[in-house]
mmCIF file of C-alpha atoms in Angstrom:
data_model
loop_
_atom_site.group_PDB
_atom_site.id
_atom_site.type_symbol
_atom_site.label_atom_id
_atom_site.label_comp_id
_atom_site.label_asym_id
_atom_site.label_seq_id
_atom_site.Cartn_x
_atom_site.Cartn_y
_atom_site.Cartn_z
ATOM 1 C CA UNK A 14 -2.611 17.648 -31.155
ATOM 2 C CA UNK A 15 -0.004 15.375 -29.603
ATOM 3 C CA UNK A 16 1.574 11.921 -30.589
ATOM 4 C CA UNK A 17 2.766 9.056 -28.570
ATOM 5 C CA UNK A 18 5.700 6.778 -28.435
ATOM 6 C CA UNK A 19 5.154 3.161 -26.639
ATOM 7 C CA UNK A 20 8.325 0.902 -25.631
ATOM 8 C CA UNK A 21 7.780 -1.980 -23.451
ATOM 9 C CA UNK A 22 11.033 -3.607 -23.450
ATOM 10 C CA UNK A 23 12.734 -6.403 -21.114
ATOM 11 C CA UNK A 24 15.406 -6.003 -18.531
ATOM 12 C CA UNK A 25 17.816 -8.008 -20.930
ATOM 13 C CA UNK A 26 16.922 -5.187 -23.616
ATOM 14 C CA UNK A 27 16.995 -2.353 -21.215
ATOM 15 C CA UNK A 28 20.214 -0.739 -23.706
ATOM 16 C CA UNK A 29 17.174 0.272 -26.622
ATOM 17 C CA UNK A 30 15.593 2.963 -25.999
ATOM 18 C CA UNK A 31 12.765 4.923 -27.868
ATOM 19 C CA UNK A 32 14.333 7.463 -30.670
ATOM 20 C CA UNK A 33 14.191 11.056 -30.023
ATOM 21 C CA UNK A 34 11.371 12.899 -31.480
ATOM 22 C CA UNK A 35 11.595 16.783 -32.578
ATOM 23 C CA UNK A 36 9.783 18.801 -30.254
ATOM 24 C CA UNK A 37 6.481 20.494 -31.435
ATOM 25 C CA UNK A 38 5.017 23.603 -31.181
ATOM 26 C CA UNK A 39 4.631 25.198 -28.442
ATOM 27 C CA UNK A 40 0.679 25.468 -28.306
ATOM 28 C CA UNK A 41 0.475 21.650 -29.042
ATOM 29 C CA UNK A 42 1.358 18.821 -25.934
ATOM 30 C CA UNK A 43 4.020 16.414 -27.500
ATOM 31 C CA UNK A 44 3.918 13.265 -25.136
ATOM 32 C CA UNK A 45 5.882 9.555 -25.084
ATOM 33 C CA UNK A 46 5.587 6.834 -22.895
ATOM 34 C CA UNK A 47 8.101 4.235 -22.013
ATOM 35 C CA UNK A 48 8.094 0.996 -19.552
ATOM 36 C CA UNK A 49 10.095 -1.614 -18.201
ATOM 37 C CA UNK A 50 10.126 -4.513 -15.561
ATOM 38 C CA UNK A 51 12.438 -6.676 -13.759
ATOM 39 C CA UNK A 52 12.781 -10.556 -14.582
ATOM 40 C CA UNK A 53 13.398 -12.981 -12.308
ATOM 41 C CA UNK A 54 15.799 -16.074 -13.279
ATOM 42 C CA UNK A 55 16.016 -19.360 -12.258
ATOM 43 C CA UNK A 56 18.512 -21.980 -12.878
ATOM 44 C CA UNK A 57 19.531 -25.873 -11.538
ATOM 45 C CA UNK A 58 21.805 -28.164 -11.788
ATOM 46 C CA UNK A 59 21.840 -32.022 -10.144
ATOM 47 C CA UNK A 60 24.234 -34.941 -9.865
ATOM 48 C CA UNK A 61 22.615 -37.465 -8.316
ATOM 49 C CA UNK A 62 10.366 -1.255 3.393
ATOM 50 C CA UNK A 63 7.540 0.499 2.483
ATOM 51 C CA UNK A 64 8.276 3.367 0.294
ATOM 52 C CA UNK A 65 10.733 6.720 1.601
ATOM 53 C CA UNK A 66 11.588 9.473 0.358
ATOM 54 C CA UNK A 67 15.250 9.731 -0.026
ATOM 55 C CA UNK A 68 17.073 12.960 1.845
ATOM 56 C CA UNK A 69 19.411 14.030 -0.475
ATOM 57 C CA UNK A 70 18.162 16.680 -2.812
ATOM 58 C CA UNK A 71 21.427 17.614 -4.675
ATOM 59 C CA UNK A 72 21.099 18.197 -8.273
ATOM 60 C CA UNK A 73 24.466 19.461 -9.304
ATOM 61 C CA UNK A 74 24.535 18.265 -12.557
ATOM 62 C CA UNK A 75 21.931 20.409 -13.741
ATOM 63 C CA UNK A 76 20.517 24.249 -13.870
ATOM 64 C CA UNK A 77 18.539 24.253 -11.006
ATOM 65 C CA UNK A 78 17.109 28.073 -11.859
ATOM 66 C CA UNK A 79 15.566 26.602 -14.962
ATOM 67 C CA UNK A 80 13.041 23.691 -12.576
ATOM 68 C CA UNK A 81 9.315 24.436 -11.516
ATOM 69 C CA UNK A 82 8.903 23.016 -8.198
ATOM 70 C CA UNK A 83 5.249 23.912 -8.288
ATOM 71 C CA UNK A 84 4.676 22.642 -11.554
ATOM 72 C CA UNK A 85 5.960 19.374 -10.675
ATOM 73 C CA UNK A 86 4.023 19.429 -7.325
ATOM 74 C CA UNK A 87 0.878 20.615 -9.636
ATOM 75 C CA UNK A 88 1.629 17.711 -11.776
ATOM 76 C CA UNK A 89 1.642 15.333 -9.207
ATOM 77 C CA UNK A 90 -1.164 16.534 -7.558
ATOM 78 C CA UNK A 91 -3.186 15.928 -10.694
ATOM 79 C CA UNK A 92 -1.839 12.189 -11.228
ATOM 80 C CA UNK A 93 -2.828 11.266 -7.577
ATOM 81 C CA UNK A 94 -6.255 13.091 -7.709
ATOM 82 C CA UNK A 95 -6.573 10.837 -10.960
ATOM 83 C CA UNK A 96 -5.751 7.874 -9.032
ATOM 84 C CA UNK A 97 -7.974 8.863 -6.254
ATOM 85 C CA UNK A 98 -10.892 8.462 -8.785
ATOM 86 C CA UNK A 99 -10.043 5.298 -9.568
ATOM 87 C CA UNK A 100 -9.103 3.971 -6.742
ATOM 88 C CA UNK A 101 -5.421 3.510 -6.792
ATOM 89 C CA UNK A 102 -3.430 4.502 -3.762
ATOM 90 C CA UNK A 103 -1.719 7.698 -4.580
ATOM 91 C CA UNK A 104 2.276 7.762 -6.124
ATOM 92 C CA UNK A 105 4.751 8.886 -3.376
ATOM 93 C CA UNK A 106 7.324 11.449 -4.438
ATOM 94 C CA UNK A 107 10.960 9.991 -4.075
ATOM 95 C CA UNK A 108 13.715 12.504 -3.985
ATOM 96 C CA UNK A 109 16.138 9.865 -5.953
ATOM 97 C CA UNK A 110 13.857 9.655 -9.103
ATOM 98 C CA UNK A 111 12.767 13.362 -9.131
ATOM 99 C CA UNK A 112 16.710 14.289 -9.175
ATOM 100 C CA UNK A 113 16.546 11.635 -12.262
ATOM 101 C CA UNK A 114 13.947 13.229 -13.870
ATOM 102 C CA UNK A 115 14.965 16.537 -13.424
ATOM 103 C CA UNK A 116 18.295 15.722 -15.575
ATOM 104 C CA UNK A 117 16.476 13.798 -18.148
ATOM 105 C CA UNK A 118 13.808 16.968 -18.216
ATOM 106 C CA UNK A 119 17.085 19.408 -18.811
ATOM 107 C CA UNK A 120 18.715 17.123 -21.868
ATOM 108 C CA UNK A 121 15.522 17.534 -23.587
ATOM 109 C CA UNK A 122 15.148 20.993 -23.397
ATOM 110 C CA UNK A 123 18.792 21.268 -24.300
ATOM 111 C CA UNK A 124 18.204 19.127 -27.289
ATOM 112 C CA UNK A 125 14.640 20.732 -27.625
ATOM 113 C CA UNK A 126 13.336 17.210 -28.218
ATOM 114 C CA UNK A 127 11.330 14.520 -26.550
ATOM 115 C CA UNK A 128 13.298 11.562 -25.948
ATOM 116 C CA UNK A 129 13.501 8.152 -23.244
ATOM 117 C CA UNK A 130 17.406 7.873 -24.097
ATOM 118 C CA UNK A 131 19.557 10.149 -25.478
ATOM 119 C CA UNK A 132 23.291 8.860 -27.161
ATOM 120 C CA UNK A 133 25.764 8.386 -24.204
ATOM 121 C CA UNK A 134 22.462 8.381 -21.861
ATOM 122 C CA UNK A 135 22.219 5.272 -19.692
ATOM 123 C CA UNK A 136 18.504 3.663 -20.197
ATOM 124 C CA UNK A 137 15.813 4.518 -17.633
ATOM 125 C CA UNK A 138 16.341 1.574 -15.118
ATOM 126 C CA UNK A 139 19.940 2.542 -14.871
ATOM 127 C CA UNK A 140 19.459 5.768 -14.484
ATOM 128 C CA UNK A 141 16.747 5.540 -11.170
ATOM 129 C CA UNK A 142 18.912 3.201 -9.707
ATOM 130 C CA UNK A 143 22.162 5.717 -9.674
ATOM 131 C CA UNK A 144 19.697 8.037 -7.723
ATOM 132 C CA UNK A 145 17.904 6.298 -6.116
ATOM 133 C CA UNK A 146 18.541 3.696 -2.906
ATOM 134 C CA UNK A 147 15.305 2.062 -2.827
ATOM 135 C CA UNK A 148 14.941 -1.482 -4.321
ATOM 136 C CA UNK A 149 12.638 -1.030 -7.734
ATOM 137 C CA UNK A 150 11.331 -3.711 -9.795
ATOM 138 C CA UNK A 151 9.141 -2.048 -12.405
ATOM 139 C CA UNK A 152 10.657 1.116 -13.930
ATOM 140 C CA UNK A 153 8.428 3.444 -16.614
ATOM 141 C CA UNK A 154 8.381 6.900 -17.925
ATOM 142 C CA UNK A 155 6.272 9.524 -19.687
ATOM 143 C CA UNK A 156 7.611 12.554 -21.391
ATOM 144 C CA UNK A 157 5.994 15.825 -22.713
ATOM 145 C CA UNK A 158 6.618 19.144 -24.211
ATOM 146 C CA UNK A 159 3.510 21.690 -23.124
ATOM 147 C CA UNK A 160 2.638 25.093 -22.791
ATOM 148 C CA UNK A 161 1.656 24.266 -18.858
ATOM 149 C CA UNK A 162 1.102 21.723 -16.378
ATOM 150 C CA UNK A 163 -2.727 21.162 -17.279
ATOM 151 C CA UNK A 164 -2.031 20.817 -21.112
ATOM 152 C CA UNK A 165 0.177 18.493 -20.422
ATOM 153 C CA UNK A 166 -1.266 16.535 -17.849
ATOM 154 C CA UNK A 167 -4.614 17.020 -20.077
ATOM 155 C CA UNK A 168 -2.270 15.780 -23.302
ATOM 156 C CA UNK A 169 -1.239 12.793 -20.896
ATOM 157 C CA UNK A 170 -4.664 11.921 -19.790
ATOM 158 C CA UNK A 171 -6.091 11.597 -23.588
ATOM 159 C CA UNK A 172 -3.597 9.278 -24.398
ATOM 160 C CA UNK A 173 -4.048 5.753 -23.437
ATOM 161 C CA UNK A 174 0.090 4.059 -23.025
ATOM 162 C CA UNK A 175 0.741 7.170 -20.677
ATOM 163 C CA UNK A 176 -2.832 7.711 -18.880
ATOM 164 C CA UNK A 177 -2.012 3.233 -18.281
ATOM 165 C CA UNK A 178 1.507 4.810 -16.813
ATOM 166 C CA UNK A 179 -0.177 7.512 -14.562
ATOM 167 C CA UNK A 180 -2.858 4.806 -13.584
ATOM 168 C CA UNK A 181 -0.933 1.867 -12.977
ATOM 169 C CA UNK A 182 -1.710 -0.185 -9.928
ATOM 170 C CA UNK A 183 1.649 -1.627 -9.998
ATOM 171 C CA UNK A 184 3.974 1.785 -9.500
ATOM 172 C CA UNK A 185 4.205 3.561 -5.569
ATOM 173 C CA UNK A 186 7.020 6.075 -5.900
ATOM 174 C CA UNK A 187 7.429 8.447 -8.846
ATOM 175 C CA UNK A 188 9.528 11.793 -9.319
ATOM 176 C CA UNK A 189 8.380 14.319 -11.677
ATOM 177 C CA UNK A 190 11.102 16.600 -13.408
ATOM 178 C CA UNK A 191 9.431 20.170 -15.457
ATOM 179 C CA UNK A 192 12.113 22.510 -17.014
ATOM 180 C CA UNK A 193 10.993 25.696 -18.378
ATOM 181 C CA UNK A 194 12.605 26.575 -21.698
ATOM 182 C CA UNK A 195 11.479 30.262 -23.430
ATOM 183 C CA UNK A 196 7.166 29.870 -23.059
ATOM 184 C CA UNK A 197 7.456 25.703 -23.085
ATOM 185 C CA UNK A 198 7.853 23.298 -19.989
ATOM 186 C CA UNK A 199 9.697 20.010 -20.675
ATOM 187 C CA UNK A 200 8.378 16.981 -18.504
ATOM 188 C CA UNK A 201 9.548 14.015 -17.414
ATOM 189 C CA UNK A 202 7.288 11.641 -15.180
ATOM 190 C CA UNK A 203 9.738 8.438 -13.583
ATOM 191 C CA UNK A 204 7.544 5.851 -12.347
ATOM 192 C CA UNK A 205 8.471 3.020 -10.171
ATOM 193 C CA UNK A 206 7.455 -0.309 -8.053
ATOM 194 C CA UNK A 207 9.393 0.456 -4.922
ATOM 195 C CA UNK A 208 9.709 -3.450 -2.915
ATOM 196 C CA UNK A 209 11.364 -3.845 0.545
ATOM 197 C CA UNK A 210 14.298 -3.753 1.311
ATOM 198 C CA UNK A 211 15.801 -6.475 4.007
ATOM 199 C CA UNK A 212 19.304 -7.506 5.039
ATOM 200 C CA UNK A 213 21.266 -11.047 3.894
ATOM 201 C CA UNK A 214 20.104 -12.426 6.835
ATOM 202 C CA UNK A 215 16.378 -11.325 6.648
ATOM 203 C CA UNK A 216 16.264 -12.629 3.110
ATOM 204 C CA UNK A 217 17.878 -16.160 3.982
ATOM 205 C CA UNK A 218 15.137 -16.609 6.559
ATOM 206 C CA UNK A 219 12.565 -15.682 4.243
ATOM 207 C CA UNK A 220 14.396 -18.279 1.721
ATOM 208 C CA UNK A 221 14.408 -21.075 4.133
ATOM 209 C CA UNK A 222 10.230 -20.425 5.030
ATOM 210 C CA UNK A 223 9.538 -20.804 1.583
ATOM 211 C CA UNK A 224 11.518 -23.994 1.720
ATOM 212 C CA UNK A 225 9.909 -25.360 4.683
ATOM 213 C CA UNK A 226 6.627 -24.316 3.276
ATOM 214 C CA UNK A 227 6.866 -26.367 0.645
ATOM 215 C CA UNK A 228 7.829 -29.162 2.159
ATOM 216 C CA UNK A 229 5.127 -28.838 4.206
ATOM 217 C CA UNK A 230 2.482 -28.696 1.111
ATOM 218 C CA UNK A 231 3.743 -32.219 0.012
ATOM 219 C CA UNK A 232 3.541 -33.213 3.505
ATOM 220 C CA UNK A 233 7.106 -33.994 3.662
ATOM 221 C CA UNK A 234 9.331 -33.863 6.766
ATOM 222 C CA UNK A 235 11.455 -31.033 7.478
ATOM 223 C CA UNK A 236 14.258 -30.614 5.977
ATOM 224 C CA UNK A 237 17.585 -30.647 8.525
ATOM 225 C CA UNK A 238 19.975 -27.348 7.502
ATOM 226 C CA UNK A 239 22.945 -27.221 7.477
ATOM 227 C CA UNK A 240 25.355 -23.674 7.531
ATOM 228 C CA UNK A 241 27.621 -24.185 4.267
ATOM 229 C CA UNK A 242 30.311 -21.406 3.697
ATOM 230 C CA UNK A 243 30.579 -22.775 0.511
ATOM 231 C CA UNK A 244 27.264 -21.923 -0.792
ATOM 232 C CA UNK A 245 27.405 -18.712 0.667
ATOM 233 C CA UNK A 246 30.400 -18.597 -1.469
ATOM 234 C CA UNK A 247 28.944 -19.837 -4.673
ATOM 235 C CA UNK A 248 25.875 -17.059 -4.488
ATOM 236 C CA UNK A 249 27.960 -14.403 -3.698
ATOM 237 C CA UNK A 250 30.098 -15.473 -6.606
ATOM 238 C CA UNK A 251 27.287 -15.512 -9.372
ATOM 239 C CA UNK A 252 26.456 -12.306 -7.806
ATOM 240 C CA UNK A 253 29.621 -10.701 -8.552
ATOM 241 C CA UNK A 254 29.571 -12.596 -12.165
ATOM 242 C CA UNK A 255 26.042 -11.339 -12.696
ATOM 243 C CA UNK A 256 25.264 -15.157 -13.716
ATOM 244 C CA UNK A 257 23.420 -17.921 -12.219
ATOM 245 C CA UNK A 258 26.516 -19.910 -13.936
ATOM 246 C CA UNK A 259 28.681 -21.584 -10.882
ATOM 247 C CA UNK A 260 30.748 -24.740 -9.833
ATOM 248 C CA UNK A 261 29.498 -28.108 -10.190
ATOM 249 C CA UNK A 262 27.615 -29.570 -7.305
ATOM 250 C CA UNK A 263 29.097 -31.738 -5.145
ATOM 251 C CA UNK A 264 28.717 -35.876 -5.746
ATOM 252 C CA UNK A 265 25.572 -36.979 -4.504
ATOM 253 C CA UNK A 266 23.533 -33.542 -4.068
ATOM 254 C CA UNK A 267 21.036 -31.387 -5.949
ATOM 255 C CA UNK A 268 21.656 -27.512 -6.503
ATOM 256 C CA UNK A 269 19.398 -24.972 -7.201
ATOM 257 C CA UNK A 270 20.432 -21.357 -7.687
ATOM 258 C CA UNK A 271 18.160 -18.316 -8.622
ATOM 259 C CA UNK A 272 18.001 -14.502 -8.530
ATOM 260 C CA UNK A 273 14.947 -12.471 -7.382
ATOM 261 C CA UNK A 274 13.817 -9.564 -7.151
ATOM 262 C CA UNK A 275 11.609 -10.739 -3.942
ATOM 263 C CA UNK A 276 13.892 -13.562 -1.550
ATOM 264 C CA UNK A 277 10.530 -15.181 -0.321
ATOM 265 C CA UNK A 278 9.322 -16.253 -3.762
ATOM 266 C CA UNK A 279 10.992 -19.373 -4.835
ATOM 267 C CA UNK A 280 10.853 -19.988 -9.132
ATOM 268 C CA UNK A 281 8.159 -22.349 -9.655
ATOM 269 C CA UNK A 282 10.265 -24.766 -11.954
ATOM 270 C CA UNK A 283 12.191 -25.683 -8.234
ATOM 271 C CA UNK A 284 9.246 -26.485 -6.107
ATOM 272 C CA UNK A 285 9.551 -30.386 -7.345
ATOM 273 C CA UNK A 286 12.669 -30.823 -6.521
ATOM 274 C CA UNK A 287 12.500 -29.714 -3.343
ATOM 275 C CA UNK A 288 9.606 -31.548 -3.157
ATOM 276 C CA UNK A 289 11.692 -34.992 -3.627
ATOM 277 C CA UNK A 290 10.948 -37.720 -1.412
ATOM 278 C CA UNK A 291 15.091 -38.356 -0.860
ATOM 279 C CA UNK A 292 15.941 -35.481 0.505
ATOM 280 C CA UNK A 293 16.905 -35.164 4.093
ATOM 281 C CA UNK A 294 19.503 -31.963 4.879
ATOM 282 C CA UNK A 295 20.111 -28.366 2.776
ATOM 283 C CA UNK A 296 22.508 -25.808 2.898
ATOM 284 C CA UNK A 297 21.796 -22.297 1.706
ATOM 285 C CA UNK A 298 23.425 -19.308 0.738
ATOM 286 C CA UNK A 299 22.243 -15.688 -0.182
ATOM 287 C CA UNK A 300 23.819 -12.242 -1.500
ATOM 288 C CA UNK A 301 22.219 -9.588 -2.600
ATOM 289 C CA UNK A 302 23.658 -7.137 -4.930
ATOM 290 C CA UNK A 303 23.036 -3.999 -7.948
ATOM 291 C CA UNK A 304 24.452 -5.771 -11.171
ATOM 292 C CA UNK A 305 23.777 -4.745 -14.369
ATOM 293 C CA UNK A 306 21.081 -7.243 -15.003
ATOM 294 C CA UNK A 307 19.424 -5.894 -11.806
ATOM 295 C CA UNK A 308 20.827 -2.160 -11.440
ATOM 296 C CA UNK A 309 18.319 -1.757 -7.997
ATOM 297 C CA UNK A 310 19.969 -4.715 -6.449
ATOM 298 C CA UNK A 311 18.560 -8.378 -6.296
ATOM 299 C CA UNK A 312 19.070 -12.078 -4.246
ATOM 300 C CA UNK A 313 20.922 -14.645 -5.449
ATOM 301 C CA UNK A 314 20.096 -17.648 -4.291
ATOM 302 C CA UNK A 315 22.024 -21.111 -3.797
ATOM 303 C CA UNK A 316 20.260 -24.340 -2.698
ATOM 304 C CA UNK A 317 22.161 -27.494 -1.686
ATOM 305 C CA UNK A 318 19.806 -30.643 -1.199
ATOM 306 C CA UNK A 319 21.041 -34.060 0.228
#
């Protein structure tokens, strides 16, 4: 017998976290799931790389005696071959997340409980972006208490909110955590959508052929740009504020600022302005930064339209 815990939260949310559960016997799997995404924000105002595995493999913090590196290989191993079936492209291990799950893994075997976040415990998005470099959007997690690998990948499988984390279509990089404790493993399976990564530079490019682009789809000139320190400034600035709040435009022009997750994919709600038939020059700035809203890093974005 095993029970199951679902929490599908937003980023803005991302403090709550599912309460922790007593762990069960040891010849039952105990199993919760937990799952959170990313949120992209747009605001205006007017006046007028593929997936890596990360090198460093230090887990300091923790008992590294007590981990099953073939168990969490096994484990693994059994979540891709499940994928395989249904034709999903297979999770790659990232060194960042399984150091993340390994320490989640040891706090519940040291509270001998199943739990996503633990008092003083930073919630899961928080916590893969402290060990992890790579740029996430989508963050999720399943945790189990088992005898062995196959009862509780088996206890995983039979349960639909975890067998929809093990199958999802939208997660590429995982890290799998077991800690042995007396005849019981503890597990914890970190899921994640790992995007590219690209420089300031790479991203404003990307910005201004999404502009240009939709120009183009209203069969509107081109717009003439124009280098502005000032909105370089200003995105920079909300960056640091981790708010799309920011000065007042100057007279006579149109600002649009927005964060993303992904630079090329301009917030629907600004395509009509940019659209506008009286526009004739822009200025653009980007900065890209981990904030609290966005602990893997996102752009923020600054449009100037005259």
């Amino acid at each position: 017998m095993f029970w199951a815990l679902v929490t599908v939260i937003s980023l803005h949310l991302a403090a709550g976290g599912a309460a922790s559960k007593p762990a069960a016997d040891k010849n039952s799997g105990t199993t919760s799931s937990h799952s959170q995404q990313q949120q992209q924000s747009a605001g205006s105002d007017s006046d007028a790389d593929s997936p890596a595995d990360s090198s460093n493999t230090d887990s300091s913090n923790t008992d590294s005696s007590k981990y099953d590196p073939q168990a969490e290989r096994q484990l693994l191993e059994m979540a891709n071959a499940e994928r395989a079936r249904a034709g999903l492209a297979p999770l790659k291990m990232d060194n960042g997340l399984v150091r993340a799950a390994r320490a989640h893994a040891t706090k519940m075997a040291a509270q001998n409980q199943l739990s996503h976040q633990f008092s003083g415990e930073p919630p899961l998005p928080e916590r893969l972006a402290a060990s992890s470099p790579l740029h996430l959007e989508r963050t999720g997690e399943n945790v189990a208490m088992a005898a062995d690998p196959d009862q509780a990948h088996h206890a995983l499988m039979s349960s639909p909110p975890h067998r929809d984390n093990l199958l999802s279509p939208n997660y590429n990089v995982a890290g799998f955590g077991v800690i042995r404790s007396g005849r019981v493993i503890f597990v914890a399976q970190d899921f994640a959508s790992s995007l590219p990564s690209y420089s300031v530079q790479q991203a404003q490019d990307m910005v201004d052929a999404s502009v240009e682009q939709l120009r183009a789809q209203a069969k509107l000139p081109r717009l003439k740009r124009v280098d502005s320190r000032s909105a370089q400034s200003s995105a920079c600035a909300m960056a640091q504020a981790d708010s799309l709040s920011a000065a007042a435009p100057p007279p006579g022009a149109s600002v649009l600022r927005y964060s993303s997750m992904t630079p090329e994919a301009l917030p629907s709600s600004i395509s009509k302005v940019i659209a506008a038939r009286d526009l004739h020059t822009y200025s653009a700035g980007t900065c890209y930064a981990r904030t609290q809203k966005y602990p893997s890093g996102a752009y923020w974005v600054v449009l100037v339209f005259y």
